[in-house]
Amino acid sequence: MFEAIIVLCLTGADGPCRDVLLPGYEASDRASCETALDRQFPDLTAFVALRVAAAPHCRPAAEALPMVAVAEGVHVHRGFVEEPDGRNRGDVANLGLVIGGASVAVIDSGSARWMGEAAWRAIRNLTDLPVSHVILTHMHPDHVFGASVFEMAGADVVGHARLPRALAERQGNYLESLGRLIGPQALLATRAPGITRTVDGEDLIDLGNRVLDLRAWPAAHTGTDLTVFDRQTGTLFAGTWCSTPTRPRSTAVCAAGRRCWRSCRRRTSSGWCPVMARRLCPGPRGPSRWRAISRRWPATRARRSRRASA
């Protein structure tokens, strides 16, 4: 497969450079890719602050992000269980995707644009369907800063109702800190995405005979937590709402688990709730293999949390 790229550099004669993917021009051969570029030249306004070292051109596709199938049409990438640094280039969060009958949804996008680009290649290796949505489970930088690739390709960027303000207030500090941790080259061309669809309460996304249930939480790991439930396979994408399939990450998450458990007891039709899920994909620090979760998890952990705080 061939893809279109542009070589961008930080301003300055000795600024680092990077090949930046231009999504949507993939083709089986170079000539078809170049024809697509000639037919519709990409919008490069997002890169005006960078120096162009080589104009858009086609080349063989670079490496895709490793993905593993955990259920029918559900694939995940597991990030390193460590802090972001120059070696892992910020690959420290778990990403997921769900393939429907008409389109694809991406759940979380990584720490930098390069991760979104690698995820895009992984999707193109799996399906030709368009990416209609990229869903951000919360505001932390290791989950949101790869989304601009999908935004550039025309996908809706979906997040909690409080996510736009949270990112606007924090993106400067987030990008500065990430630049120090993973290096300017890995962060090159990275920016915060524009949130085009917000969730306040519950919402649905139909990917074509495949429905995702979205739930915005009032307060859990952050004030912008969103969970995603795939009805077809019973897979819950929890973001950092919890960090392992059996152990909540913090007291706040334990509280969220208790609220969810009580809600399910009152209204068992709440398909998004962990007690109804058959498979849990946590945001960071996940298990070595994805596995089904216990139906008793919320209640059991809530009891242990109460005993620990007594």
GROMACS .gro file of C-alpha atoms in nm:
model
  310
    1MET     CA    1   0.000   0.000   0.000
    2PHE     CA    2   0.113   0.355  -0.075
    3GLU     CA    3   0.033   0.664   0.128
    4ALA     CA    4   0.076   1.040   0.101
    5ILE     CA    5   0.310   1.225   0.335
    6ILE     CA    6   0.460   1.568   0.382
    7VAL     CA    7   0.796   1.627   0.550
    8LEU     CA    8   0.762   1.892   0.820
    9CYS     CA    9   1.023   2.049   1.045
   10LEU     CA   10   1.024   2.280   1.342
   11THR     CA   11   1.117   2.631   1.241
   12GLY     CA   12   1.490   2.697   1.237
   13ALA     CA   13   1.766   2.558   1.022
   14ASP     CA   14   1.847   2.272   1.258
   15GLY     CA   15   1.494   2.195   1.377
   16PRO     CA   16   1.394   1.826   1.383
   17CYS     CA   17   1.186   1.697   1.093
   18ARG     CA   18   0.935   1.415   1.053
   19ASP     CA   19   0.736   1.246   0.777
   20VAL     CA   20   0.373   1.339   0.852
   21LEU     CA   21   0.092   1.126   0.713
   22LEU     CA   22  -0.182   1.288   0.504
   23PRO     CA   23  -0.478   1.051   0.552
   24GLY     CA   24  -0.716   0.952   0.277
   25TYR     CA   25  -0.477   0.906  -0.016
   26GLU     CA   26  -0.396   0.539   0.035
   27ALA     CA   27  -0.376   0.330  -0.280
   28SER     CA   28  -0.243  -0.004  -0.394
   29ASP     CA   29   0.019   0.159  -0.617
   30ARG     CA   30   0.215   0.484  -0.634
   31ALA     CA   31   0.046   0.609  -0.952
   32SER     CA   32  -0.302   0.586  -0.799
   33CYS     CA   33  -0.185   0.763  -0.484
   34GLU     CA   34  -0.029   1.044  -0.688
   35THR     CA   35  -0.344   1.074  -0.899
   36ALA     CA   36  -0.549   1.118  -0.581
   37LEU     CA   37  -0.309   1.390  -0.464
   38ASP     CA   38  -0.336   1.572  -0.797
   39ARG     CA   39  -0.714   1.547  -0.792
   40GLN     CA   40  -0.753   1.693  -0.442
   41PHE     CA   41  -0.457   1.867  -0.285
   42PRO     CA   42  -0.460   1.836   0.097
   43ASP     CA   43  -0.548   2.126   0.324
   44LEU     CA   44  -0.222   2.214   0.501
   45THR     CA   45  -0.344   2.507   0.710
   46ALA     CA   46  -0.300   2.305   1.030
   47PHE     CA   47   0.076   2.302   0.965
   48VAL     CA   48   0.135   2.674   0.902
   49ALA     CA   49   0.362   2.704   1.207
   50LEU     CA   50   0.597   2.437   1.069
   51ARG     CA   51   0.855   2.445   0.792
   52VAL     CA   52   0.787   2.229   0.485
   53ALA     CA   53   1.099   2.034   0.393
   54ALA     CA   54   0.933   1.825   0.122
   55ALA     CA   55   0.600   1.879  -0.051
   56PRO     CA   56   0.324   1.615  -0.036
   57HIS     CA   57   0.424   1.300  -0.219
   58CYS     CA   58   0.354   0.927  -0.215
   59ARG     CA   59   0.565   0.647  -0.074
   60PRO     CA   60   0.517   0.290   0.055
   61ALA     CA   61   0.314   0.289   0.376
   62ALA     CA   62   0.509   0.312   0.700
   63GLU     CA   63   0.462   0.088   1.003
   64ALA     CA   64   0.114   0.049   1.148
   65LEU     CA   65   0.028   0.047   1.516
   66PRO     CA   66   0.013  -0.312   1.647
   67MET     CA   67  -0.345  -0.419   1.707
   68VAL     CA   68  -0.495  -0.737   1.846
   69ALA     CA   69  -0.850  -0.861   1.789
   70VAL     CA   70  -1.033  -0.911   2.119
   71ALA     CA   71  -1.380  -0.973   1.978
   72GLU     CA   72  -1.553  -0.972   1.642
   73GLY     CA   73  -1.478  -0.634   1.485
   74VAL     CA   74  -1.308  -0.505   1.802
   75HIS     CA   75  -0.933  -0.440   1.800
   76VAL     CA   76  -0.708  -0.288   2.063
   77HIS     CA   77  -0.356  -0.156   2.094
   78ARG     CA   78  -0.188  -0.195   2.431
   79GLY     CA   79   0.050   0.083   2.532
   80PHE     CA   80   0.360   0.035   2.742
   81VAL     CA   81   0.303   0.020   3.118
   82GLU     CA   82   0.542   0.305   3.192
   83GLU     CA   83   0.573   0.680   3.187
   84PRO     CA   84   0.612   0.860   2.851
   85ASP     CA   85   0.974   0.912   2.746
   86GLY     CA   86   1.195   0.936   2.442
   87ARG     CA   87   1.213   0.560   2.400
   88ASN     CA   88   0.840   0.484   2.394
   89ARG     CA   89   0.757   0.823   2.234
   90GLY     CA   90   0.443   0.848   2.445
   91ASP     CA   91   0.294   0.509   2.357
   92VAL     CA   92   0.160   0.452   2.710
   93ALA     CA   93  -0.218   0.428   2.666
   94ASN     CA   94  -0.451   0.166   2.524
   95LEU     CA   95  -0.638   0.248   2.204
   96GLY     CA   96  -0.931   0.066   2.049
   97LEU     CA   97  -1.142   0.052   1.739
   98VAL     CA   98  -1.479  -0.094   1.651
   99ILE     CA   99  -1.564  -0.183   1.291
  100GLY     CA  100  -1.930  -0.153   1.200
  101GLY     CA  101  -2.118  -0.226   0.881
  102ALA     CA  102  -2.076   0.127   0.744
  103SER     CA  103  -1.789   0.290   0.933
  104VAL     CA  104  -1.525   0.264   1.205
  105ALA     CA  105  -1.503   0.426   1.548
  106VAL     CA  106  -1.168   0.485   1.718
  107ILE     CA  107  -1.159   0.499   2.097
  108ASP     CA  108  -0.874   0.720   2.219
  109SER     CA  109  -0.587   0.826   1.997
  110GLY     CA  110  -0.258   0.834   2.185
  111SER     CA  111  -0.013   1.099   2.301
  112ALA     CA  112   0.093   1.248   1.967
  113ARG     CA  113  -0.001   1.273   1.603
  114TRP     CA  114   0.241   0.997   1.508
  115MET     CA  115   0.028   0.752   1.709
  116GLY     CA  116  -0.288   0.860   1.531
  117GLU     CA  117  -0.107   0.812   1.200
  118ALA     CA  118   0.005   0.462   1.297
  119ALA     CA  119  -0.349   0.379   1.413
  120TRP     CA  120  -0.484   0.506   1.079
  121ARG     CA  121  -0.252   0.265   0.896
  122ALA     CA  122  -0.368  -0.021   1.118
  123ILE     CA  123  -0.729   0.056   1.030
  124ARG     CA  124  -0.651   0.071   0.659
  125ASN     CA  125  -0.490  -0.273   0.690
  126LEU     CA  126  -0.815  -0.405   0.838
  127THR     CA  127  -1.088  -0.232   0.637
  128ASP     CA  128  -1.159   0.025   0.366
  129LEU     CA  129  -1.456   0.166   0.560
  130PRO     CA  130  -1.434   0.534   0.657
  131VAL     CA  131  -1.350   0.639   1.011
  132SER     CA  132  -1.664   0.824   1.119
  133HIS     CA  133  -1.585   0.891   1.486
  134VAL     CA  134  -1.289   0.922   1.719
  135ILE     CA  135  -1.412   0.903   2.077
  136LEU     CA  136  -1.196   1.051   2.354
  137THR     CA  137  -1.258   0.890   2.692
  138HIS     CA  138  -1.110   1.179   2.892
  139MET     CA  139  -0.886   1.483   2.874
  140HIS     CA  140  -0.541   1.342   2.954
  141PRO     CA  141  -0.279   1.395   2.682
  142ASP     CA  142  -0.192   1.028   2.629
  143HIS     CA  143  -0.549   0.975   2.504
  144VAL     CA  144  -0.630   1.284   2.295
  145PHE     CA  145  -0.336   1.419   2.097
  146GLY     CA  146  -0.341   1.166   1.812
  147ALA     CA  147  -0.696   1.261   1.715
  148SER     CA  148  -0.607   1.537   1.468
  149VAL     CA  149  -0.527   1.274   1.202
  150PHE     CA  150  -0.885   1.145   1.212
  151GLU     CA  151  -1.021   1.499   1.235
  152MET     CA  152  -0.827   1.581   0.917
  153ALA     CA  153  -0.990   1.280   0.750
  154GLY     CA  154  -1.338   1.411   0.835
  155ALA     CA  155  -1.423   1.208   1.145
  156ASP     CA  156  -1.638   1.350   1.424
  157VAL     CA  157  -1.434   1.403   1.741
  158VAL     CA  158  -1.654   1.297   2.032
  159GLY     CA  159  -1.599   1.376   2.399
  160HIS     CA  160  -1.756   1.462   2.731
  161ALA     CA  161  -1.948   1.790   2.743
  162ARG     CA  162  -1.673   1.936   2.962
  163LEU     CA  163  -1.387   1.820   2.739
  164PRO     CA  164  -1.364   2.125   2.506
  165ARG     CA  165  -1.308   2.365   2.795
  166ALA     CA  166  -1.074   2.126   2.976
  167LEU     CA  167  -0.852   2.090   2.669
  168ALA     CA  168  -0.857   2.462   2.594
  169GLU     CA  169  -0.735   2.537   2.946
  170ARG     CA  170  -0.467   2.265   2.957
  171GLN     CA  171  -0.339   2.198   2.606
  172GLY     CA  172  -0.051   2.446   2.631
  173ASN     CA  173   0.088   2.287   2.946
  174TYR     CA  174   0.020   1.937   2.816
  175LEU     CA  175   0.212   1.996   2.494
  176GLU     CA  176   0.502   2.165   2.673
  177SER     CA  177   0.535   1.876   2.919
  178LEU     CA  178   0.505   1.612   2.647
  179GLY     CA  179   0.772   1.786   2.442
  180ARG     CA  180   1.014   1.757   2.732
  181LEU     CA  181   0.924   1.394   2.797
  182ILE     CA  182   0.910   1.238   2.450
  183GLY     CA  183   1.113   1.490   2.251
  184PRO     CA  184   1.022   1.752   1.991
  185GLN     CA  185   1.047   1.518   1.693
  186ALA     CA  186   0.794   1.269   1.832
  187LEU     CA  187   0.560   1.557   1.916
  188LEU     CA  188   0.600   1.735   1.583
  189ALA     CA  189   0.269   1.835   1.414
  190THR     CA  190   0.073   1.742   1.728
  191ARG     CA  191  -0.212   1.965   1.840
  192ALA     CA  192  -0.532   1.939   2.038
  193PRO     CA  193  -0.830   1.834   1.824
  194GLY     CA  194  -1.149   2.032   1.794
  195ILE     CA  195  -1.435   1.852   1.967
  196THR     CA  196  -1.723   1.836   1.719
  197ARG     CA  197  -1.973   1.633   1.923
  198THR     CA  198  -2.020   1.634   2.299
  199VAL     CA  199  -2.198   1.395   2.532
  200ASP     CA  200  -2.380   1.510   2.845
  201GLY     CA  201  -2.548   1.204   2.993
  202GLU     CA  202  -2.598   0.923   2.742
  203ASP     CA  203  -2.571   0.903   2.364
  204LEU     CA  204  -2.563   0.647   2.082
  205ILE     CA  205  -2.342   0.606   1.777
  206ASP     CA  206  -2.455   0.374   1.497
  207LEU     CA  207  -2.168   0.243   1.285
  208GLY     CA  208  -2.404   0.051   1.059
  209ASN     CA  209  -2.589  -0.233   1.232
  210ARG     CA  210  -2.355  -0.182   1.525
  211VAL     CA  211  -2.446   0.053   1.809
  212LEU     CA  212  -2.212   0.204   2.064
  213ASP     CA  213  -2.353   0.334   2.393
  214LEU     CA  214  -2.172   0.639   2.529
  215ARG     CA  215  -2.197   0.746   2.892
  216ALA     CA  216  -2.061   1.074   3.032
  217TRP     CA  217  -1.973   1.049   3.401
  218PRO     CA  218  -2.023   1.342   3.639
  219ALA     CA  219  -1.689   1.276   3.814
  220ALA     CA  220  -1.461   0.974   3.811
  221HIS     CA  221  -1.090   0.970   3.722
  222THR     CA  222  -1.135   1.320   3.577
  223GLY     CA  223  -1.431   1.551   3.526
  224THR     CA  224  -1.442   1.450   3.158
  225ASP     CA  225  -1.473   1.070   3.170
  226LEU     CA  226  -1.667   0.893   2.896
  227THR     CA  227  -1.725   0.519   2.865
  228VAL     CA  228  -1.803   0.336   2.540
  229PHE     CA  229  -1.999   0.010   2.526
  230ASP     CA  230  -2.022  -0.208   2.215
  231ARG     CA  231  -2.359  -0.382   2.234
  232GLN     CA  232  -2.275  -0.650   1.980
  233THR     CA  233  -1.983  -0.801   2.173
  234GLY     CA  234  -2.047  -0.668   2.523
  235THR     CA  235  -1.713  -0.486   2.521
  236LEU     CA  236  -1.672  -0.186   2.750
  237PHE     CA  237  -1.404   0.073   2.672
  238ALA     CA  238  -1.350   0.229   3.012
  239GLY     CA  239  -1.067   0.474   2.946
  240THR     CA  240  -0.910   0.556   3.281
  241TRP     CA  241  -1.240   0.499   3.456
  242CYS     CA  242  -1.060   0.184   3.567
  243SER     CA  243  -0.713   0.058   3.491
  244THR     CA  244  -0.739  -0.321   3.521
  245PRO     CA  245  -1.025  -0.565   3.466
  246THR     CA  246  -1.058  -0.634   3.838
  247ARG     CA  247  -0.918  -0.335   4.025
  248PRO     CA  248  -1.033   0.027   4.010
  249ARG     CA  249  -0.757   0.283   3.985
  250SER     CA  250  -0.851   0.521   4.266
  251THR     CA  251  -1.106   0.610   4.530
  252ALA     CA  252  -1.285   0.827   4.276
  253VAL     CA  253  -1.319   0.531   4.043
  254CYS     CA  254  -1.443   0.311   4.326
  255ALA     CA  255  -1.712   0.569   4.389
  256ALA     CA  256  -1.801   0.567   4.021
  257GLY     CA  257  -1.820   0.188   4.033
  258ARG     CA  258  -2.063   0.202   4.325
  259ARG     CA  259  -2.280   0.456   4.143
  260CYS     CA  260  -2.280   0.239   3.833
  261TRP     CA  261  -2.368  -0.072   4.033
  262ARG     CA  262  -2.659   0.102   4.205
  263SER     CA  263  -2.781   0.235   3.871
  264CYS     CA  264  -2.773  -0.112   3.720
  265ARG     CA  265  -2.965  -0.254   4.012
  266ARG     CA  266  -3.232   0.010   3.959
  267ARG     CA  267  -3.229  -0.004   3.579
  268THR     CA  268  -3.077  -0.323   3.443
  269SER     CA  269  -3.134  -0.216   3.082
  270SER     CA  270  -2.832   0.016   3.113
  271GLY     CA  271  -2.623  -0.174   2.861
  272TRP     CA  272  -2.317   0.045   2.907
  273CYS     CA  273  -2.273  -0.046   3.271
  274PRO     CA  274  -1.975  -0.270   3.364
  275VAL     CA  275  -2.201  -0.517   3.540
  276MET     CA  276  -2.356  -0.591   3.201
  277ALA     CA  277  -2.025  -0.604   3.013
  278ARG     CA  278  -1.863  -0.930   2.909
  279ARG     CA  279  -1.526  -0.777   2.822
  280LEU     CA  280  -1.342  -0.473   2.957
  281CYS     CA  281  -1.074  -0.273   2.774
  282PRO     CA  282  -0.913  -0.035   3.027
  283GLY     CA  283  -0.734   0.283   2.925
  284PRO     CA  284  -0.384   0.249   3.074
  285ARG     CA  285  -0.195  -0.029   3.250
  286GLY     CA  286  -0.413  -0.307   3.121
  287PRO     CA  287  -0.363  -0.680   3.156
  288SER     CA  288  -0.135  -0.892   2.941
  289ARG     CA  289  -0.444  -1.027   2.769
  290TRP     CA  290  -0.797  -0.891   2.745
  291ARG     CA  291  -1.044  -1.104   2.931
  292ALA     CA  292  -1.400  -1.115   3.049
  293ILE     CA  293  -1.483  -0.941   3.374
  294SER     CA  294  -1.676  -1.069   3.671
  295ARG     CA  295  -2.039  -0.965   3.695
  296ARG     CA  296  -1.972  -0.911   4.065
  297TRP     CA  297  -1.682  -0.668   4.010
  298PRO     CA  298  -1.853  -0.336   4.098
  299ALA     CA  299  -2.019  -0.468   4.414
  300THR     CA  300  -1.716  -0.667   4.531
  301ARG     CA  301  -1.475  -0.379   4.486
  302ALA     CA  302  -1.714  -0.133   4.645
  303ARG     CA  303  -1.737  -0.352   4.957
  304ARG     CA  304  -1.358  -0.378   4.978
  305SER     CA  305  -1.325  -0.004   4.936
  306ARG     CA  306  -1.570   0.058   5.220
  307ARG     CA  307  -1.382  -0.185   5.446
  308ALA     CA  308  -1.049  -0.019   5.364
  309SER     CA  309  -1.181   0.327   5.448
  310ALA     CA  310  -1.355   0.218   5.769
   0.00000   0.00000   0.00000
